[in-house]
CSV table of C-alpha atoms and ligand atoms in Angstrom, one decimal:
chain,number,residue,atom,x,y,z
T,1,MET,CA,84.4,-52.2,-106.0
T,2,GLN,CA,83.3,-51.1,-102.2
T,3,LEU,CA,79.4,-50.5,-103.9
T,4,VAL,CA,79.8,-54.3,-105.3
T,5,LYS,CA,81.2,-55.3,-101.9
T,6,ALA,CA,78.5,-53.4,-100.2
T,7,LEU,CA,75.6,-55.0,-102.5
T,8,LEU,CA,76.9,-58.7,-101.9
T,9,SER,CA,76.8,-58.1,-98.5
T,10,GLN,CA,73.2,-56.9,-98.1
T,11,LEU,CA,72.3,-59.2,-100.5
T,12,LEU,CA,74.1,-62.4,-98.7
T,13,ALA,CA,72.4,-61.4,-95.5
T,14,CYS,CA,68.9,-61.2,-97.1
T,15,VAL,CA,69.7,-64.6,-98.6
T,16,CYS,CA,70.6,-66.1,-94.9
T,17,VAL,CA,67.6,-64.6,-93.5
T,18,LEU,CA,65.0,-65.6,-96.1
T,19,GLY,CA,66.8,-69.1,-95.0
T,20,LEU,CA,66.1,-68.4,-91.3
T,21,ARG,CA,62.3,-67.2,-92.2
T,22,ALA,CA,61.5,-70.8,-93.5
T,23,ALA,CA,62.9,-72.2,-90.7
T,24,PHE,CA,61.6,-70.1,-88.0
T,25,PRO,CA,58.0,-68.6,-89.3
T,26,SER,CA,57.1,-67.4,-85.9
T,27,ILE,CA,59.8,-65.0,-86.1
T,28,SER,CA,58.7,-61.2,-86.1
T,29,VAL,CA,59.8,-59.2,-89.5
T,30,TRP,CA,61.5,-56.6,-86.9
T,31,GLN,CA,63.3,-59.5,-85.8
T,32,PHE,CA,64.3,-60.4,-89.2
T,33,VAL,CA,65.1,-57.0,-90.1
T,34,VAL,CA,67.8,-56.6,-87.3
T,35,ILE,CA,69.4,-60.0,-87.7
T,36,GLN,CA,69.6,-59.2,-91.2
T,37,ALA,CA,71.3,-55.8,-90.5
T,38,GLY,CA,73.7,-57.6,-88.3
T,39,LEU,CA,74.5,-60.0,-91.0
T,40,ALA,CA,74.9,-57.5,-93.5
T,41,ALA,CA,77.2,-55.6,-91.4
T,42,LEU,CA,79.3,-58.9,-90.9
T,43,PHE,CA,79.5,-59.5,-94.3
T,44,SER,CA,80.7,-55.9,-94.9
T,45,ARG,CA,83.8,-56.7,-92.3
T,46,GLY,CA,84.4,-60.2,-94.1
T,47,PHE,CA,85.0,-58.3,-97.5
T,48,ARG,CA,87.3,-55.8,-95.7
T,49,GLN,CA,85.0,-52.6,-96.1
T,50,PRO,CA,85.9,-49.8,-94.4
T,51,TYR,CA,84.5,-49.5,-90.6
T,52,TRP,CA,82.2,-46.4,-91.8
T,53,TRP,CA,80.3,-48.7,-93.7
T,54,LEU,CA,78.8,-50.6,-90.6
T,55,PRO,CA,76.1,-47.8,-89.6
T,56,ILE,CA,75.3,-47.8,-93.6
T,57,HIS,CA,74.6,-51.4,-93.4
T,58,PHE,CA,73.1,-51.5,-89.7
T,59,LEU,CA,70.3,-48.8,-91.0
T,60,PHE,CA,69.7,-49.7,-94.8
T,61,LEU,CA,67.2,-52.4,-94.1
T,62,PRO,CA,65.5,-51.0,-91.2
T,63,ALA,CA,65.6,-47.8,-92.8
T,64,ILE,CA,63.5,-48.8,-96.0
T,65,LEU,CA,61.3,-50.9,-93.6
T,66,LEU,CA,60.6,-47.8,-91.5
T,67,GLY,CA,59.8,-45.8,-94.9
T,68,LEU,CA,57.3,-48.4,-96.2
T,69,THR,CA,55.7,-48.4,-92.6
T,70,TRP,CA,55.1,-44.7,-92.8
T,71,GLN,CA,54.5,-44.7,-96.4
T,72,ILE,CA,57.2,-41.8,-97.4
T,73,PRO,CA,56.6,-40.6,-100.7
T,74,ALA,CA,59.2,-42.3,-103.4
T,75,TRP,CA,60.4,-38.8,-104.5
T,76,LEU,CA,61.9,-38.5,-100.7
T,77,TYR,CA,64.2,-41.3,-101.6
T,78,LEU,CA,65.5,-40.1,-104.6
T,79,LEU,CA,66.2,-36.7,-103.0
T,80,VAL,CA,68.0,-38.3,-100.1
T,81,LEU,CA,70.1,-40.2,-102.4
T,82,LEU,CA,70.8,-37.2,-104.5
T,83,LEU,CA,72.1,-35.2,-101.5
T,84,LEU,CA,74.3,-38.2,-100.2
T,85,THR,CA,75.4,-38.5,-103.8
T,86,LEU,CA,76.3,-35.0,-103.7
T,87,LEU,CA,77.9,-34.9,-100.0
T,88,PHE,CA,79.8,-38.0,-100.8
T,89,TRP,CA,80.5,-38.1,-104.4
T,90,GLY,CA,83.4,-40.8,-105.0
T,91,THR,CA,83.1,-42.4,-101.6
T,92,VAL,CA,81.1,-45.6,-102.8
T,93,LYS,CA,84.2,-46.4,-105.0
T,94,GLY,CA,86.5,-46.0,-102.1
T,95,ASP,CA,87.5,-42.5,-101.9
T,96,VAL,CA,88.1,-40.7,-98.7
T,97,PRO,CA,84.9,-39.9,-96.9
T,98,LEU,CA,83.7,-36.8,-95.3
T,99,PHE,CA,84.7,-36.1,-91.7
T,100,LEU,CA,85.2,-32.8,-90.1
T,101,SER,CA,88.0,-31.9,-88.2
T,102,SER,CA,87.6,-30.6,-84.5
T,103,SER,CA,88.9,-26.7,-83.8
T,104,ALA,CA,92.0,-28.0,-82.1
T,105,VAL,CA,93.2,-29.3,-85.2
T,106,SER,CA,92.6,-25.8,-86.8
T,107,GLY,CA,94.2,-24.0,-83.7
T,108,ALA,CA,97.1,-26.5,-84.1
T,109,LEU,CA,97.3,-25.7,-87.8
T,110,ILE,CA,97.4,-22.2,-87.2
T,111,GLU,CA,100.3,-22.1,-84.6
T,112,ILE,CA,102.2,-24.5,-87.1
T,113,VAL,CA,102.1,-22.1,-89.9
T,114,SER,CA,103.0,-19.3,-88.0
T,115,ARG,CA,106.0,-21.0,-86.6
T,116,GLU,CA,107.1,-22.2,-90.0
T,117,GLY,CA,106.6,-18.7,-91.4
T,118,ALA,CA,104.7,-20.3,-94.1
T,119,GLN,CA,103.2,-18.2,-97.2
T,120,SER,CA,101.3,-20.6,-98.8
T,121,VAL,CA,98.9,-23.5,-97.3
T,122,ILE,CA,96.9,-25.6,-99.0
T,123,ASP,CA,93.8,-28.4,-97.5
T,124,ILE,CA,93.9,-31.5,-100.0
T,125,GLY,CA,90.3,-32.6,-99.2
T,126,ALA,CA,88.8,-29.3,-97.6
T,127,GLY,CA,85.3,-30.6,-96.7
T,128,LEU,CA,83.0,-27.8,-95.4
T,129,ALA,CA,86.3,-25.6,-94.8
T,130,THR,CA,86.4,-26.4,-91.4
T,131,VAL,CA,90.0,-26.1,-91.2
T,132,VAL,CA,90.6,-23.4,-93.9
T,133,VAL,CA,88.0,-20.9,-92.3
T,134,PRO,CA,89.4,-20.5,-88.9
T,135,LEU,CA,93.5,-20.6,-90.5
T,136,ALA,CA,92.7,-17.9,-93.2
T,137,LYS,CA,90.8,-15.5,-90.5
T,138,ALA,CA,93.8,-16.3,-88.3
T,139,ARG,CA,96.3,-15.4,-90.8
T,140,PRO,CA,95.2,-13.1,-93.7
T,141,ASP,CA,98.7,-12.6,-95.0
T,142,VAL,CA,98.5,-16.3,-95.8
T,143,ALA,CA,97.7,-17.9,-99.3
T,144,ILE,CA,95.3,-20.7,-98.5
T,145,ALA,CA,94.1,-23.2,-101.1
T,146,ALA,CA,91.0,-25.4,-100.5
T,147,LEU,CA,90.5,-28.4,-102.7
T,148,GLU,CA,87.3,-30.2,-102.7
T,149,ARG,CA,85.9,-32.7,-104.9
T,150,ALA,CA,82.3,-33.6,-103.8
T,151,PRO,CA,79.9,-30.9,-105.2
T,152,LEU,CA,77.9,-30.2,-101.9
T,153,PRO,CA,80.6,-29.6,-99.7
T,154,TRP,CA,83.0,-27.8,-102.4
T,155,LEU,CA,79.5,-25.4,-102.7
T,156,LEU,CA,79.3,-24.9,-98.9
T,157,ALA,CA,83.2,-24.4,-98.7
T,158,ALA,CA,82.9,-22.0,-101.2
T,159,TRP,CA,80.4,-20.1,-99.6
T,160,ARG,CA,81.8,-19.8,-96.2
T,161,CYS,CA,85.1,-18.5,-97.7
T,162,ARG,CA,83.4,-16.0,-100.0
T,163,ASN,CA,84.4,-12.9,-97.9
T,164,LEU,CA,87.9,-14.5,-97.2
T,165,ALA,CA,90.4,-12.8,-99.8
T,166,ASN,CA,93.3,-15.1,-99.0
T,167,VAL,CA,91.4,-18.3,-99.7
T,168,ARG,CA,90.9,-19.8,-103.1
T,169,VAL,CA,88.3,-22.6,-103.5
T,170,GLY,CA,89.1,-25.1,-106.2
T,171,ARG,CA,86.4,-28.0,-107.2
T,172,SER,CA,89.1,-30.7,-108.3
T,173,SER,CA,90.9,-33.6,-107.2
T,174,PHE,CA,94.4,-33.2,-105.3
T,175,TRP,CA,95.6,-35.8,-107.4
T,176,ASP,CA,95.7,-33.5,-110.4
T,177,GLN,CA,97.1,-30.3,-108.4
T,178,ASP,CA,101.2,-30.1,-108.4
T,179,LEU,CA,102.1,-29.2,-104.7
T,180,ARG,CA,105.1,-27.5,-105.3
T,181,GLN,CA,104.1,-24.0,-104.6
T,182,PHE,CA,102.9,-24.7,-101.0
T,183,ASP,CA,105.0,-24.3,-97.8
T,184,VAL,CA,102.5,-26.3,-95.4
T,185,VAL,CA,100.2,-29.0,-96.9
T,186,PHE,CA,97.4,-30.3,-94.8
T,187,ALA,CA,95.4,-33.5,-95.3
T,188,PHE,CA,92.7,-35.4,-93.4
T,189,LEU,CA,92.1,-38.6,-95.5
T,190,SER,CA,92.2,-42.1,-95.1
T,191,PRO,CA,94.4,-44.8,-94.8
T,192,PRO,CA,94.1,-46.3,-98.2
T,193,VAL,CA,95.4,-43.2,-100.1
T,194,MET,CA,98.0,-42.7,-97.5
T,195,ALA,CA,100.9,-44.7,-99.4
T,196,LYS,CA,99.7,-42.9,-102.7
T,197,ILE,CA,99.9,-39.4,-101.0
T,198,GLY,CA,103.6,-40.3,-99.2
T,199,GLU,CA,105.1,-40.6,-102.8
T,200,LYS,CA,103.1,-37.4,-104.4
T,201,ILE,CA,104.2,-35.4,-101.7
T,202,ARG,CA,107.9,-36.6,-101.6
T,203,ARG,CA,107.9,-35.7,-105.7
T,204,GLU,CA,106.4,-32.9,-105.4
T,205,MET,CA,106.9,-30.5,-102.6
T,206,ARG,CA,109.8,-28.4,-102.2
T,207,VAL,CA,112.8,-29.3,-99.7
T,208,GLY,CA,112.1,-28.2,-96.2
T,209,CYS,CA,108.5,-27.7,-96.7
T,210,LEU,CA,105.9,-29.5,-94.2
T,211,PHE,CA,103.2,-32.0,-94.9
T,212,VAL,CA,100.5,-32.3,-92.0
T,213,SER,CA,98.6,-35.2,-92.0
T,214,SER,CA,95.6,-35.5,-89.5
T,215,SER,CA,94.6,-38.9,-88.1
T,216,PHE,CA,96.8,-41.2,-90.9
T,217,PRO,CA,100.3,-41.6,-90.7
T,218,LEU,CA,102.3,-42.2,-94.0
T,219,PRO,CA,103.5,-45.4,-94.1
T,220,ASN,CA,107.2,-46.2,-94.3
T,221,SER,CA,107.9,-42.7,-93.4
T,222,GLU,CA,109.0,-41.6,-89.8
T,223,ALA,CA,107.3,-38.5,-88.7
T,224,GLU,CA,109.3,-35.2,-87.6
T,225,SER,CA,107.3,-35.2,-84.9
T,226,VAL,CA,103.2,-36.4,-83.4
T,227,LEU,CA,101.2,-34.0,-81.5
T,228,GLU,CA,98.1,-35.4,-79.9
T,229,LEU,CA,95.4,-32.9,-79.6
T,230,ASN,CA,92.9,-32.7,-76.5
T,231,ASP,CA,90.0,-33.0,-78.7
T,232,ARG,CA,87.2,-36.0,-78.2
T,233,ARG,CA,88.8,-37.8,-81.2
T,234,LYS,CA,92.1,-37.4,-79.2
T,235,THR,CA,93.5,-36.7,-82.7
T,236,LYS,CA,96.9,-37.2,-83.8
T,237,LEU,CA,98.8,-34.7,-86.2
T,238,TYR,CA,102.0,-36.5,-88.1
T,239,TYR,CA,104.4,-33.7,-89.0
T,240,TYR,CA,106.8,-34.8,-92.2
T,241,ARG,CA,109.8,-32.6,-93.1
T,242,ILE,CA,110.5,-32.9,-96.9
T,243,ASP,CA,114.4,-33.9,-97.4
X,1,SAM,C1,88.3,-36.7,-94.0
X,1,SAM,S1,87.2,-35.1,-94.8
X,1,SAM,C2,88.2,-33.5,-94.4
X,1,SAM,C3,87.5,-32.2,-94.5
X,1,SAM,C4,88.6,-31.2,-93.8
X,1,SAM,N1,89.9,-31.2,-94.3
X,1,SAM,C5,88.7,-31.1,-92.3
X,1,SAM,O1,89.7,-31.9,-91.8
X,1,SAM,O2,87.5,-31.0,-91.8
X,1,SAM,C6,88.2,-35.4,-96.7
X,1,SAM,C7,87.7,-34.7,-97.6
X,1,SAM,O3,88.5,-34.8,-99.2
X,1,SAM,C8,87.5,-35.1,-100.2
X,1,SAM,N2,88.0,-35.6,-101.0
X,1,SAM,C9,88.3,-36.9,-101.3
X,1,SAM,N3,89.1,-37.2,-102.3
X,1,SAM,C10,89.2,-35.9,-103.0
X,1,SAM,C11,90.0,-35.9,-104.2
X,1,SAM,N4,90.7,-37.0,-104.6
X,1,SAM,N5,90.4,-34.5,-104.3
X,1,SAM,C12,89.7,-33.4,-103.2
X,1,SAM,N6,89.2,-33.7,-102.1
X,1,SAM,C13,88.8,-35.2,-102.1
X,1,SAM,C14,86.0,-35.5,-99.5
X,1,SAM,O4,85.0,-34.8,-100.7
X,1,SAM,C15,86.2,-35.2,-98.1
X,1,SAM,O5,85.6,-33.8,-98.1
């Protein structure tokens, strides 16, 4: 659905710009490209696409025009498309995109895992194992699972964790993972999935265990506590006790 909205945004912006070009033939190609990029971003917001689509819409046509100007070989487009697909995987369908947590987040997670006396932890959507690696190094006695669905981040996460005996990196969806066995579940996902995640953790996690959500709260749930970190994004960690 997101892909259809993105294509529609680009197409509508192109149609508007072609109309403008007929009315103002003296405006340069680059000026039209900039207007098209701005309009595409506006249409994208009109279609309620998530904010992270904005830079894609801003850059799409200018990047193509630059590529044509510099006569970039066709295989390079294919390579970039392949890399982006392997990196972001289901993101075009509206899945959670790849953003990385700061070291302050992993520091806070190490602290809470120790305070909880947790023996098993999972990062559902581990990205490049940015949180998992420092946690595994600080707490080699804790069994850690890292799930990542996108092929390239999974490969990099598996490589980074290759010497960490207490980490298992899985290339599967967290929707297929039973969370019953984990004392602490960590997630840094996105707002559209939080309601469904809330249902999943309440259904599967054991009473007394802790769900930690970075940046995005669970709708209709009261967090036990909220920690604001002193990193660049002023990340908030929401702690939910399962009752
Ligand atoms: C915002 S990133 C967080 C990365 C890492 N946990 C961190 O805090 O730095 C979310 C990750 O979840 C992954 N993801 C999205 N949907 C998933 C799913 N259903 N199962 C497993 N991973 C998923 C994405 O590919 C992305 O790498």
